[in-house]
XYZ file of C-alpha atoms in Angstrom:
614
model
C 36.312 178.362 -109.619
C 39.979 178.899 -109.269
C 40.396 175.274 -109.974
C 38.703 175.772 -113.197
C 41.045 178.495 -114.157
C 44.021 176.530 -113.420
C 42.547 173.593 -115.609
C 41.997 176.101 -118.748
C 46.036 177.301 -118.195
C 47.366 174.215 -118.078
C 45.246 173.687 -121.900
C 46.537 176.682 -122.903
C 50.580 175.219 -122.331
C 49.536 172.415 -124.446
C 51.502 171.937 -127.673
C 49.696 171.998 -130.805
C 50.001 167.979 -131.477
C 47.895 167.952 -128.111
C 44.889 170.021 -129.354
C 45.336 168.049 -132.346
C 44.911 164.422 -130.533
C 42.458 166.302 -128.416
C 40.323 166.998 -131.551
C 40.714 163.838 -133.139
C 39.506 161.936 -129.548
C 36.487 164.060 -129.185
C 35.781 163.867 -133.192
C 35.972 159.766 -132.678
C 34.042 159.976 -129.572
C 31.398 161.801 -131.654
C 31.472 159.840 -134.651
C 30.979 156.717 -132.199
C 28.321 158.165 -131.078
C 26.682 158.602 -134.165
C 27.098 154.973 -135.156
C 26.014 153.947 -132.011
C 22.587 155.279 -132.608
C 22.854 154.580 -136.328
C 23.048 150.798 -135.297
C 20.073 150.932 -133.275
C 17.910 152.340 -135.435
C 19.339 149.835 -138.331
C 17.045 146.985 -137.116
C 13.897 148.958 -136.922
C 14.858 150.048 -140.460
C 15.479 146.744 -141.860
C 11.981 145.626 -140.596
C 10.388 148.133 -141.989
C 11.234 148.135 -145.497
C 10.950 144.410 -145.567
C 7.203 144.642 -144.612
C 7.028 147.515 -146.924
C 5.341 149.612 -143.736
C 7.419 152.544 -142.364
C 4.295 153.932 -140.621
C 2.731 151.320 -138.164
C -0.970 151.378 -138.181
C -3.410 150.537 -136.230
C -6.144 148.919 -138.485
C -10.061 148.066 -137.487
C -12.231 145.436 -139.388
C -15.438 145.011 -139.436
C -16.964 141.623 -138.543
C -17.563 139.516 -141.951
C -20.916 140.271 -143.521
C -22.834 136.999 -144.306
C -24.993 136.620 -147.220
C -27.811 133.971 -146.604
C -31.074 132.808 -148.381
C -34.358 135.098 -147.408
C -31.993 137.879 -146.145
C -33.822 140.956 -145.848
C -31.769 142.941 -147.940
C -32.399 145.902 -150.878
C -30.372 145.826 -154.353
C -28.037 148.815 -153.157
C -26.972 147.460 -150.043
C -26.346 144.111 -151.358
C -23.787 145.083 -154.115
C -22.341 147.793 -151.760
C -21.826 144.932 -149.069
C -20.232 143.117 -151.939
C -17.817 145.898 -152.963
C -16.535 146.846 -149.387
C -14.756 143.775 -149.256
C -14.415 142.710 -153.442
C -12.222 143.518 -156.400
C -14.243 144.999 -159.243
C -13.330 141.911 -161.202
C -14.944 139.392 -158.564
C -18.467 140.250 -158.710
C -20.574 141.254 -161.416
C -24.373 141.482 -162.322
C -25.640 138.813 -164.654
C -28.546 138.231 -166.518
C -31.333 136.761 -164.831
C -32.204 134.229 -167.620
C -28.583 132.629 -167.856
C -28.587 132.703 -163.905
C -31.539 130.811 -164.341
C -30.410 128.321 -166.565
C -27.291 127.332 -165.523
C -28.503 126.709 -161.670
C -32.249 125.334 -162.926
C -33.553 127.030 -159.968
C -37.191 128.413 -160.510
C -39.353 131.444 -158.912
C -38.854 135.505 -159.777
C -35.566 136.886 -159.004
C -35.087 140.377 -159.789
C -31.414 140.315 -160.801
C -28.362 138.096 -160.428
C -24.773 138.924 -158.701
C -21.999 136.631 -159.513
C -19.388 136.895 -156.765
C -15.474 135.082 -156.931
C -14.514 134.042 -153.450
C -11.760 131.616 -154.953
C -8.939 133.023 -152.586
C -11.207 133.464 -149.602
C -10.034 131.421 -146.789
C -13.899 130.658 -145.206
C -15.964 129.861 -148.107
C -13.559 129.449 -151.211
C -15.625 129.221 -154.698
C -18.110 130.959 -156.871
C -21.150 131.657 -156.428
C -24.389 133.057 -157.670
C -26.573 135.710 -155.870
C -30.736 135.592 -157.200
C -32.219 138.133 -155.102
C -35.941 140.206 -155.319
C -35.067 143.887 -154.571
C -36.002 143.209 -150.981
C -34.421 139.557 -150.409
C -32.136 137.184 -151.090
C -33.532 134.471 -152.765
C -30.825 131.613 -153.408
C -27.183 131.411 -152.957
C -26.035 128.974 -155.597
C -22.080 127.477 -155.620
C -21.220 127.129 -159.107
C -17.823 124.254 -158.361
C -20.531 122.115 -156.062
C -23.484 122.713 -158.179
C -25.730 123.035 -155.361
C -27.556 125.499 -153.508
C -25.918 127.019 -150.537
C -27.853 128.854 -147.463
C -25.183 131.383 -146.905
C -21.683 132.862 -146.936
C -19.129 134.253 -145.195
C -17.667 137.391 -146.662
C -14.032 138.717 -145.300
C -13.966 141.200 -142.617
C -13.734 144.998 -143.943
C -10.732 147.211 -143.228
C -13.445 150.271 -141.732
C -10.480 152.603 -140.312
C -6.525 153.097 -140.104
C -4.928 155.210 -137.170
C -1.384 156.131 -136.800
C -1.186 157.124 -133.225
C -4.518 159.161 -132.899
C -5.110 160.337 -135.921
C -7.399 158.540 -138.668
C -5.596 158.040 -141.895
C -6.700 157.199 -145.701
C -3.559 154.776 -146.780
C -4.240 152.665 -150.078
C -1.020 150.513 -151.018
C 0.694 149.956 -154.086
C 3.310 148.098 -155.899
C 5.823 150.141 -157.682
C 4.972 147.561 -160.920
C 1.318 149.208 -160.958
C 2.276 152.542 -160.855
C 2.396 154.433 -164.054
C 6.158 155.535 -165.307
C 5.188 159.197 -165.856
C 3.464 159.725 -161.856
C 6.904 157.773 -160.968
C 9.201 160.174 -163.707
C 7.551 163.527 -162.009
C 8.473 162.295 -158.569
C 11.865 162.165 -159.467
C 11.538 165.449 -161.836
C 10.636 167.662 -159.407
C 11.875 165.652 -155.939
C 15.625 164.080 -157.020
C 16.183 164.016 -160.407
C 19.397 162.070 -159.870
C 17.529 159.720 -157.506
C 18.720 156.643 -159.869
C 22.728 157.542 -159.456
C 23.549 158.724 -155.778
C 24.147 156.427 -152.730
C 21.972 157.762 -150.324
C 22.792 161.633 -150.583
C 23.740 164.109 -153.320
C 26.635 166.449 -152.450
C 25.903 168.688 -155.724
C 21.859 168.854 -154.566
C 23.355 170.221 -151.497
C 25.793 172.472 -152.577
C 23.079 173.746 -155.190
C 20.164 174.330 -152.404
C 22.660 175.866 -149.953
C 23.911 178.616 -152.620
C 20.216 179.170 -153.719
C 19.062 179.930 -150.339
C 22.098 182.574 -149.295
C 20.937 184.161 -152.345
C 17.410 184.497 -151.710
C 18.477 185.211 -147.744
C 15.845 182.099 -146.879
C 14.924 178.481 -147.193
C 14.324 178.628 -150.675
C 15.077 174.974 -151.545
C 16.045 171.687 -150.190
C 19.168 169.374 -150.961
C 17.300 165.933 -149.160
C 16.988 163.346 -151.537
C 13.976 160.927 -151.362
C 16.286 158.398 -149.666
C 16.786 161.296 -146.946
C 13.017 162.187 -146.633
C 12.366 158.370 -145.531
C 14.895 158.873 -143.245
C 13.959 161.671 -141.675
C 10.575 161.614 -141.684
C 10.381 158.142 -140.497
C 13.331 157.283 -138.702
C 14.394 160.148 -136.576
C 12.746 163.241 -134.960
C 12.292 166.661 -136.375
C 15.087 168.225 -134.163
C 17.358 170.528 -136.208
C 20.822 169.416 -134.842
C 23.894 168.679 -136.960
C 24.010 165.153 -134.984
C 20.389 164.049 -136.404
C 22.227 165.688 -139.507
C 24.787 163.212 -139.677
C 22.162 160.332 -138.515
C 20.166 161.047 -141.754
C 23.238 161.147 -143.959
C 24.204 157.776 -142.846
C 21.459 156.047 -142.676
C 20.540 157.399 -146.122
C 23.268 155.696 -147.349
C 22.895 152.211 -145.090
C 19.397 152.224 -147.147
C 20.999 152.241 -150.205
C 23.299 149.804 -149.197
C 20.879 147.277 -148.388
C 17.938 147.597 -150.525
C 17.317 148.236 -154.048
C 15.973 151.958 -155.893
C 12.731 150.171 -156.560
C 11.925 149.000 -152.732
C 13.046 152.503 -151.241
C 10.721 154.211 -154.008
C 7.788 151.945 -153.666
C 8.198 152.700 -149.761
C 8.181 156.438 -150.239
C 5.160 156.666 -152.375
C 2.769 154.313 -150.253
C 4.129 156.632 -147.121
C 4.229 159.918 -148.277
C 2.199 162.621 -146.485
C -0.271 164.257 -149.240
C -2.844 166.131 -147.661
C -5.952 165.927 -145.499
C -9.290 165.080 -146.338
C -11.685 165.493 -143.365
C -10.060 164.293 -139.986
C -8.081 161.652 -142.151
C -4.684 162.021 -142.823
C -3.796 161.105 -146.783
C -0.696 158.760 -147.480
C 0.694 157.851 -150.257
C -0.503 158.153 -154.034
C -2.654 155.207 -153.630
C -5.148 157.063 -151.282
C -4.115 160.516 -152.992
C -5.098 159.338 -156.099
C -8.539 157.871 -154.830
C -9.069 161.254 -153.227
C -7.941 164.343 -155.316
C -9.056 161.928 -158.697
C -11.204 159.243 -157.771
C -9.007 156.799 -159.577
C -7.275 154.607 -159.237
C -3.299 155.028 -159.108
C -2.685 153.102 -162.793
C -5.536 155.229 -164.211
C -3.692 158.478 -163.813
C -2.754 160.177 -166.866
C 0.568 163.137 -167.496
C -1.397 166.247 -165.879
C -2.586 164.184 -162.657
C 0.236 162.690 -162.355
C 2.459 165.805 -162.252
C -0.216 167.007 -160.132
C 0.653 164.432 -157.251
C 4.045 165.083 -157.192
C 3.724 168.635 -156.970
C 1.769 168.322 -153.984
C 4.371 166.396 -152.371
C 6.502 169.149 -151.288
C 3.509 171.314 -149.214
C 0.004 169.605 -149.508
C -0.847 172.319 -147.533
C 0.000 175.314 -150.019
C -0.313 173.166 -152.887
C -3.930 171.878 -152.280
C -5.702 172.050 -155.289
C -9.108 172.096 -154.186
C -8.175 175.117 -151.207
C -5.200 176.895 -153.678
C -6.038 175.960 -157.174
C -3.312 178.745 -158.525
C -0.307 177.280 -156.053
C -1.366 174.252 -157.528
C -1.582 174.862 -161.263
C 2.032 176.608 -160.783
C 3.705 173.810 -158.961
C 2.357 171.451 -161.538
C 3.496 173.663 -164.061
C 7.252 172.889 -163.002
C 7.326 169.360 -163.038
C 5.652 169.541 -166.476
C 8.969 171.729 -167.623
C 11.591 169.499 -165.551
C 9.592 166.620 -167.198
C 9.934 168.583 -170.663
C 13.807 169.409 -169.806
C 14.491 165.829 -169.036
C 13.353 164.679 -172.583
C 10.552 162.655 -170.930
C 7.614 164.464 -172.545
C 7.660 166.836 -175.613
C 6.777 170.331 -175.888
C 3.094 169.596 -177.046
C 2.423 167.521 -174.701
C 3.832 169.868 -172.209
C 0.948 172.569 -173.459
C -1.462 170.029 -173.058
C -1.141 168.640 -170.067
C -0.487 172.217 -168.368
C -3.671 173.429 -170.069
C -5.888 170.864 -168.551
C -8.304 171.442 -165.351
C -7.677 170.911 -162.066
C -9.565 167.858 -160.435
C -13.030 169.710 -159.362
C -13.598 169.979 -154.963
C -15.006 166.677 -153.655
C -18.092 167.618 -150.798
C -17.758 164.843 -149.274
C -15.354 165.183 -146.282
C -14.925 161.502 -144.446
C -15.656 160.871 -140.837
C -14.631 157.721 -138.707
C -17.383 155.759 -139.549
C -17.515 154.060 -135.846
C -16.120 156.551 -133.659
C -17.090 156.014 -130.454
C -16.915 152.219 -131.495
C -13.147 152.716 -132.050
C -12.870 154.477 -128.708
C -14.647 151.423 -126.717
C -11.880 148.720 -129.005
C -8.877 150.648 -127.871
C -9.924 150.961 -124.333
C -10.151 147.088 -124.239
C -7.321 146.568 -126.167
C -5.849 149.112 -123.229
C -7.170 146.582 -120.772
C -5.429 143.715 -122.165
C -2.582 144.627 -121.909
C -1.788 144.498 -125.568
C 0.959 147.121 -126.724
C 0.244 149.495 -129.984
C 3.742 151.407 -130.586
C 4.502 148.264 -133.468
C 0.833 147.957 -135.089
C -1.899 146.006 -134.724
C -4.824 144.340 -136.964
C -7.982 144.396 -134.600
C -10.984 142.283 -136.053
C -13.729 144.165 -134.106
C -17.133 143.235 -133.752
C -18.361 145.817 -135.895
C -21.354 145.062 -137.981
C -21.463 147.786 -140.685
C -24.784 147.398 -141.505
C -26.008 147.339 -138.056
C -24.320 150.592 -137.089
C -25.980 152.838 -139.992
C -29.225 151.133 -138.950
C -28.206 152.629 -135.341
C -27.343 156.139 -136.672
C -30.530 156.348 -138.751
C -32.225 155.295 -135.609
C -31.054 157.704 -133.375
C -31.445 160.636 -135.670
C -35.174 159.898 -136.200
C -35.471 159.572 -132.545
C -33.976 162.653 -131.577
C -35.883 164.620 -134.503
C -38.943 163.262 -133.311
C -38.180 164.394 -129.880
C -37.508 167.744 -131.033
C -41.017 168.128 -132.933
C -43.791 166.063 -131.137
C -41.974 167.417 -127.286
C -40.632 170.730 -128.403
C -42.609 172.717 -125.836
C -41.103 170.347 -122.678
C -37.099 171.140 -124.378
C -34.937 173.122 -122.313
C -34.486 176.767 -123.634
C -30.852 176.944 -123.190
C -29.113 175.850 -126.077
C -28.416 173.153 -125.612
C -28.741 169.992 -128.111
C -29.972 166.743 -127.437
C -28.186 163.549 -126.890
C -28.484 160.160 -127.181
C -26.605 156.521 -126.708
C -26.954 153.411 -128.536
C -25.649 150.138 -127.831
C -26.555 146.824 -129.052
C -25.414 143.280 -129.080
C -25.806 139.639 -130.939
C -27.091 137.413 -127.920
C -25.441 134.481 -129.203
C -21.899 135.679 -129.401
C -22.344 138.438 -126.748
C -20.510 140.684 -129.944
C -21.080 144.476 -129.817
C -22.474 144.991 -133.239
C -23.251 149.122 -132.756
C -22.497 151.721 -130.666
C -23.050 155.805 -130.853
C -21.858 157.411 -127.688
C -23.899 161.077 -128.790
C -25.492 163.158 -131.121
C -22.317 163.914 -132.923
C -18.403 162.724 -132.294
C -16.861 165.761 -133.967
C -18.680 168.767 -131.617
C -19.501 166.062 -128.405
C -16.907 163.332 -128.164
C -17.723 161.861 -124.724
C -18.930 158.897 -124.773
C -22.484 158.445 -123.235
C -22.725 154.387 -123.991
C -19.465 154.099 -122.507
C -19.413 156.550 -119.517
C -22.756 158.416 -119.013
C -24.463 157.017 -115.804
C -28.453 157.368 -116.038
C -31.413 156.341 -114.207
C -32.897 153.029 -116.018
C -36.920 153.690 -115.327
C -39.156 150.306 -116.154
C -35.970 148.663 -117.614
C -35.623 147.523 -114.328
C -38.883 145.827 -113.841
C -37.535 143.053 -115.762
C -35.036 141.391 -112.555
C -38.237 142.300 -110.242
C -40.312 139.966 -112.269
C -37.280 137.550 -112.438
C -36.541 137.756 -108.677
C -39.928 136.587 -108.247
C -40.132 133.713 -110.374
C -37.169 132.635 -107.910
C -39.289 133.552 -105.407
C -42.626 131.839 -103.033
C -45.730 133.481 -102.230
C -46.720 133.820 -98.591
C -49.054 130.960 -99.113
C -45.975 128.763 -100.287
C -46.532 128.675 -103.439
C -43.777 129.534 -106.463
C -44.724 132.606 -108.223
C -45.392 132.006 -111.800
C -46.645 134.191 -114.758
C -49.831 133.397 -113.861
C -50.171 133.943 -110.340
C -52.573 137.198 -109.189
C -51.163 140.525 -107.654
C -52.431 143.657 -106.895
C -52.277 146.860 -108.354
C -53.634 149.126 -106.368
C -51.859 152.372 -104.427
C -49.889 151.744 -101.368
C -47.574 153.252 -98.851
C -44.417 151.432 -98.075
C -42.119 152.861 -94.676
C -38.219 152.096 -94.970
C -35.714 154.119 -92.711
C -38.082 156.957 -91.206
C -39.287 157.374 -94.834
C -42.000 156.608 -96.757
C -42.625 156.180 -100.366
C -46.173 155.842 -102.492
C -45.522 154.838 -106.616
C -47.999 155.495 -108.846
C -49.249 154.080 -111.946
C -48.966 156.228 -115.428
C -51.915 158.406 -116.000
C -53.380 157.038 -112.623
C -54.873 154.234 -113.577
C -55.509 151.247 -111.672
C -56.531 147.270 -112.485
C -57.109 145.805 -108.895
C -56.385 141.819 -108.729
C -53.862 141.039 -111.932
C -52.001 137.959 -113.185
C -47.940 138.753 -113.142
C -47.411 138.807 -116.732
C -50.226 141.434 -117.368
C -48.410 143.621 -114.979
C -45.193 143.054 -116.629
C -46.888 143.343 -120.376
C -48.099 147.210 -119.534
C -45.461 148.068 -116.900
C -47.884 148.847 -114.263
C -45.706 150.642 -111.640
C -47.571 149.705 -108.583
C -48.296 146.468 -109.235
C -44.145 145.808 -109.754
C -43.649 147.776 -107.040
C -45.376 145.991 -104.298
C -44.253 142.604 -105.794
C -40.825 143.857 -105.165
C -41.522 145.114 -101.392
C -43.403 141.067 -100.822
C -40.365 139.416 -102.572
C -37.562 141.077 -101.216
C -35.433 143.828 -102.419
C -32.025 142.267 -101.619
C -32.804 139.447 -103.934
C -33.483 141.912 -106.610
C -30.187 143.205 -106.469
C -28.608 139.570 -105.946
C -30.038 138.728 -109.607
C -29.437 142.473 -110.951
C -26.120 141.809 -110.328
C -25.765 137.953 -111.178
C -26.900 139.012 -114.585
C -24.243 141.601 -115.135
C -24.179 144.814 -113.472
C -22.103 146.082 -111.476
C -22.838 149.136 -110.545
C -23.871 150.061 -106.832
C -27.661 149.390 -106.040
C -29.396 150.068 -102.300
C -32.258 147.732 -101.612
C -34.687 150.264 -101.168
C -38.473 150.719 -102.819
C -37.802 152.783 -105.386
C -34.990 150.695 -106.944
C -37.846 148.389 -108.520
C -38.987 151.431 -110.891
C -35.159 152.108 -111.638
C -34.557 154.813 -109.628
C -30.891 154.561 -109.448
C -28.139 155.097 -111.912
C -26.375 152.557 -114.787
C -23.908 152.623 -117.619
C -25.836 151.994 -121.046
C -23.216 149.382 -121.337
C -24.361 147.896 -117.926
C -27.268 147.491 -118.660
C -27.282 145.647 -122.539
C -25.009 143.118 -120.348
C -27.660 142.206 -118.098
C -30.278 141.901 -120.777
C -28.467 139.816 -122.557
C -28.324 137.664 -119.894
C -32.187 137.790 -119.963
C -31.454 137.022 -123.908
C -29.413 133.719 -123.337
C -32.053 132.528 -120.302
C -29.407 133.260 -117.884
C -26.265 132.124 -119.551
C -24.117 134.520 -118.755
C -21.394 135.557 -121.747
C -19.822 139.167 -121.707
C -19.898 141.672 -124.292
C -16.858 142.286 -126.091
C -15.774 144.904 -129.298
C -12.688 142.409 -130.328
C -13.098 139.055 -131.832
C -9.514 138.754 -132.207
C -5.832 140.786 -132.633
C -3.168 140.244 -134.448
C 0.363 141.960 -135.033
C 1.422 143.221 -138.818
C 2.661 140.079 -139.346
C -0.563 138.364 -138.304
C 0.348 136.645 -135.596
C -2.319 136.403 -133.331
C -1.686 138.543 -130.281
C -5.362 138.150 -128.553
C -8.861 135.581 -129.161
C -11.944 136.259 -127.735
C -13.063 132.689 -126.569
C-alpha cells in the first residue's frame, strides 16, 4: 500500500509534457487496440459481403421428389410437388388436346403439366406431365421426343436455422427491388445514406441533441452502414471501444464495397418480425409474409410499410399494433413527400389505404424432430456449424405428411374405440414414427410425439419401449438357422406345437399364453408366424436357443442390451424405435446390412462438399 502511494507522488511531480506523452502513449495504445480487433474482424467482413450472407444459416433440403409413370398421385399434390421446387414461369397447365397432339400419345388423361427443367443439373429439358386425377400417366421429354419413365426434381430448401432458431429468409437482388420500398428505407432510416463514408457526424449530433431534450433515447444517429456493423459484426455491449469498432468498420465497408452491395446486404438481413417460431429476414420473406407478394409486386403504401417496421417489428407489427403501424408508415410517407419523391396526392393515398389483413396461419418446422435427429448426426461427424452449412437430408416431404396424418388418426382412434382403458390423469397420448427406404437405408419420416411445440422429446430418437410380437420375427429367423432335434433344418414348413407350457430358468418359471386363449395343437412354422401365436414362438425359441436369438437380434442391428431369457421371444425387453426400423430393414434387404442415415450429403455455403453418405 505505501508503495502505491509513493508511485501516485512521484506522478504527481511530473511536469505537464509528461502527462501529456503519458496521454498520448495510452491514447496510441488504445487506438492500437482498436485496429487490432478492427483487422480481425476485416476478413470475416470481406467474406461476408462477397457471398452476400452476413447471417450464416444452417439450411435443410428435402430429398428430390421423383415424378414417374403410374405414380399414385392426386392433381393437388402433383402441382404442389411441382411448385416447392419451380419458378411460376417453369410449369404450367396445358390443354389436354394439344398435349395430346404434339406427343401422339393415346388413352384419357385428365389434364396436362408442362414443367422447364432446362437448368436442372439431373434431368435437364422439358417435359410434359398427362396424369388422371389419381396417377401419372406419361412423362413425355419434349427435346428427345420420347417418352420418359420418370424424373428427378431438385431437392427442396424445407427449413433455415441461424443458431437455434428457425428463420423465414427469401433473397433478393437490389435490381428487383422496387425504387420506392428502396427510397423509404433511406427516408425514414439514412436519408443521406448515398453521401457519407460510413457514418454521419450531423445524424449524430442531431439524435444526441434530440434525446437531451426529450431526457431519453428518442432517436438514433447509426446509419445503415452502422446497423450492419453492429448487428452483424460485433456484440451488443454498450462500450465506447465497440463504439469506435463500429465507426471504423463502418467506414472500412464503405471503403471497399459499393452503396448498392452494402444496401442489397442490409435488406436480405434485416430483422422484420416473427411469424410463428420463425424469425423474418429481410424484405424478401417480409414481403411474402405481411403481403403475400412478392418483393417487386409491392406498391408506395406497402412499401413504406416495410420500412417502417424496420426500426421495432415488435411495436410496429401491423397485424398485433395496427395504429403504431399506420403512424410509423405515416412518417415515411411525409419524409418521402419532403424529399420530393412522391407528391402530396399520392401522399393521401397511400396513407389512406388498409393495412395488410392478419394471416392465421402461423408456420411450424415442418420436420421437427427430423431436424433434431440431422443435427445430432451432423454432431457426430464431427462437422462444425459456426460458418453454415447446406444439409441435403433424407427427408421425403410427401412421406412425412403421410406420417403425421397417420399418427393423428391413430391416436384419435385410440382415444374413441379405447377411451374407457385411458388413464384419467391428464395426460395426452403419444406416439413415434419412423420409417425408412430399404434400398438406400434413407430415413424418409420421423415424428418423435404428439406435438413438438408442447412435448419436444423425442420418442423415435430416445424413448426406450418394450417391442411385443415385433420380436417374433429374429425367433423365426434364428430358427431357419437352426436344426430340429431330429437333424433336420427348420423350414417354413416344418410342424410345432402350440400348446401351453412351463419353462424353469434361474429358480423361476414362466408359462406364455396365447391371445384370447386359444390354442391350434401341431402347426407348420409359418402359420405360427402368420397369426403370432405366442406359445407356439415361444417354445420354438426355448428348443432353438435363446442366445442365438440375440446373436441374430443383434447381427441385424440392435444394439441395445438383451438377456437370453424366455420372455425375450415375446419382446419383453426394451428398444429405441430407431433400433428397431434398423433391424427390420435388415429383414427388408434379406440380411444385407446398410444403416439408416438422415444426411445424404453436406456441403459448406460455398458448396463444397464437407460430408457423403456412401
Amino acid at each position: 500500500m505505501k508503495a502505491w502511494h509513493d508511485f501516485l507522488k512521484k506522478l504527481e511531480q511530473l511536469p505537464t509534457k509528461a502527462y501529456l506523452g503519458l496521454a498520448g502513449l495510452l491514447l496510441a495504445i488504445f487506438a492500437i487496440f482498436c485496429f487490432y480487433q478492427v483487422y480481425k474482424l476485416q476478413d470475416t467482413m470481406q467474406t461476408s459481403l462477397q457471398k452476400k450472407q452476413l447471417i450464416t444459416p444452417i439450411e435443410f433440403y428435402s430429398a428430390p421428389d421423383t415424378i414417374f409413370t403410374f405414380q399414385r398421385i392426386n392433381h393437388s399434390d402433383l402441382l404442389d410437388t411441382i411448385k416447392k421446387v419451380l419458378a411460376e414461369e417453369q410449369y404450367g397447365e396445358r390443354d389436354v388436346a394439344s398435349c395430346k397432339l404434339q406427343t401422339g400419345i393415346e388413352g384419357d388423361i385428365s389434364y396436362c403439366v408442362y414443367i422447364d427443367l432446362t437448368d436442372e443439373a439431373e434431368n435437364p429439358g422439358k417435359y410434359l406431365i398427362g396424369a388422371t386425377e389419381t396417377d401419372v400417366t406419361w412423362i413425355y421429354s419434349l427435346e428427345e421426343k420420347r417418352p420418359k419413365y420418370s424424373i428427378e426434381l431438385l431437392p427442396h430448401l424445407f427449413a433455415q436455422y441461424y443458431g437455434n432458431r428457425p428463420i423465414l429468409k427469401h433473397p433478393v437482388q437490389i435490381g428487383d427491388t422496387p425504387a420506392l420500398c428502396l427510397n423509404s428505407l433511406l427516408a425514414i432510416e439514412d436519408n443521406e445514406f448515398l453521401e457519407h463514408g460510413g457514418f454521419s457526424i450531423k445524424s449524430i449530433f442531431r439524435a444526441l441533441i434530440k434525446n437531451v431534450i426529450e431526457g431519453r433515447k428518442a432517436q438514433g444517429g447509426s446509419t445503415i452502414t452502422q446497423q450492419l456493423v453492429k448487428n452483424y459484426f460485433l456484440t451488443h455491449e454498450k462500450t465506447y471501444t465497440r463504439k469506435i469498432k463500429e465507426l471504423v468498420m463502418a467506414v472500412l465497408l464503405e471503403t471497399q464495397f459499393s452503396k448498392d452491395q452494402i444496401l442489397e446486404a442490409y435488406i436480405n438481413e434485416i430483422y422484420m418480425g416473427q411469424n410463428g417460431t420463425f424469425e423474418v429476414r429481410g424484405f424478401g420473406a417480409a414481403s411474402e409474409y405481411f403481403f403475400r407478394k412478392k418483393l417487386e409486386e409491392l406498391n408506395l403504401p406497402e412499401c413504406a410499410l416495410l420500412a417502417a417496421i424496420i426500426n421495432s417489428p415488435g411495436r410496429y407489427d401491423p397485424f398485433t399494433k395496427p395504429e403504431n403501424a399506420k403512424n410509423r408508415r405515416q412518417l415515411v410517407l411525409e419524409k418521402l413527400r419532403d424529399n420530393n419523391i412522391i407528391n402530396s396526392e399520392e401522399f393521401s393515398l397511400a396513407n389512406q389505404a388498409d393495412l395488410p389483413s392478419f394471416s392465421e396461419q402461423k408456420l411450424e418446422s415442418p420436420a421437427p424432430y427430423f431436424m433434431e435427429a440431422v443435427m445430432e448426426q451432423i454432431d457426430s461427424l464431427g462437422i462444425k456449424k459456426e460458418q453454415g452449412l447446406r444439409i441435403y437430408t433424407t427427408l421425403n416431404l410427401r412421406a412425412q405428411k403421410a406420417a403425421e396424418e397417420a399418427v393423428k388418426y391413430g391416436l384419435d382412434r385410440i382415444k374413441t374405440v379405447y377411451k374407457d382403458r385411458l388413464p384419467k390423469e391428464d395426460k395426452p397420448l403419444q406416439a413415434a414414427l419412423i420409417s425408412a427406404d430399404p434400398v438406400t437405408g434413407y430415413v424418409q419420416s420421423l415424428i418423435g410425439g404428439a406435438n413438438y411445440k408442447y412435448y419436444p422429446y423425442n420418442r423415435a430418437l430416445k424413448a426406450h419401449r418394450q417391442i411385443g410380437s415385433t420380436m417374433k420375427a429374429f425367433v423365426f429367423l434364428s430358427a431357419l438357422e437352426s436344426f430340429t432335434n431330429e437333424g433336420n433344418p427348420y423350414t417354413p414348413l416344418t410342424i410345432i406345437p402350440d400348446e401351453r407350457f412351463t419353462v424353469t430358468y434361474d429358480n423361476n418359471s414362466w408359462s406364455p399364453k396365447n391371445f384370447e386363449n386359444k390354442y391350434f395343437g401341431n402347426i407348420p412354422m409359418f402359420f405360427a408366424l402368420k397369426n403370432s401365436l405366442n406359445c407356439a414362438t415361444s417354445k420354438l425359441a426355448v428348443d432353438t436357443g435363446l442366445e442365438s436369438i440375440v446373436t441374430v437380434a443383434k447381427n441385424f442391428g440392435i444394439t441395445s442390451p438383451m438377456k437370453a431369457v424366455p420372455a425375450l421371444s415375446l419382446g419383453a425387453f426394451e428398444l429405441y424405435p430407431w433400433e428397431l426400423l434398423q433391424a427390420y430393414l435388415t429383414i427388408s434387404r434379406m440380411g444385407s446390412f446398410i444403416p439408416i442415415t438422415y444426411i445424404r450429403y453436406v456441403t459448406d455455403l460455398d458448396d463444397e462438399t464437407l460430408f457423403e453418405q456412401i
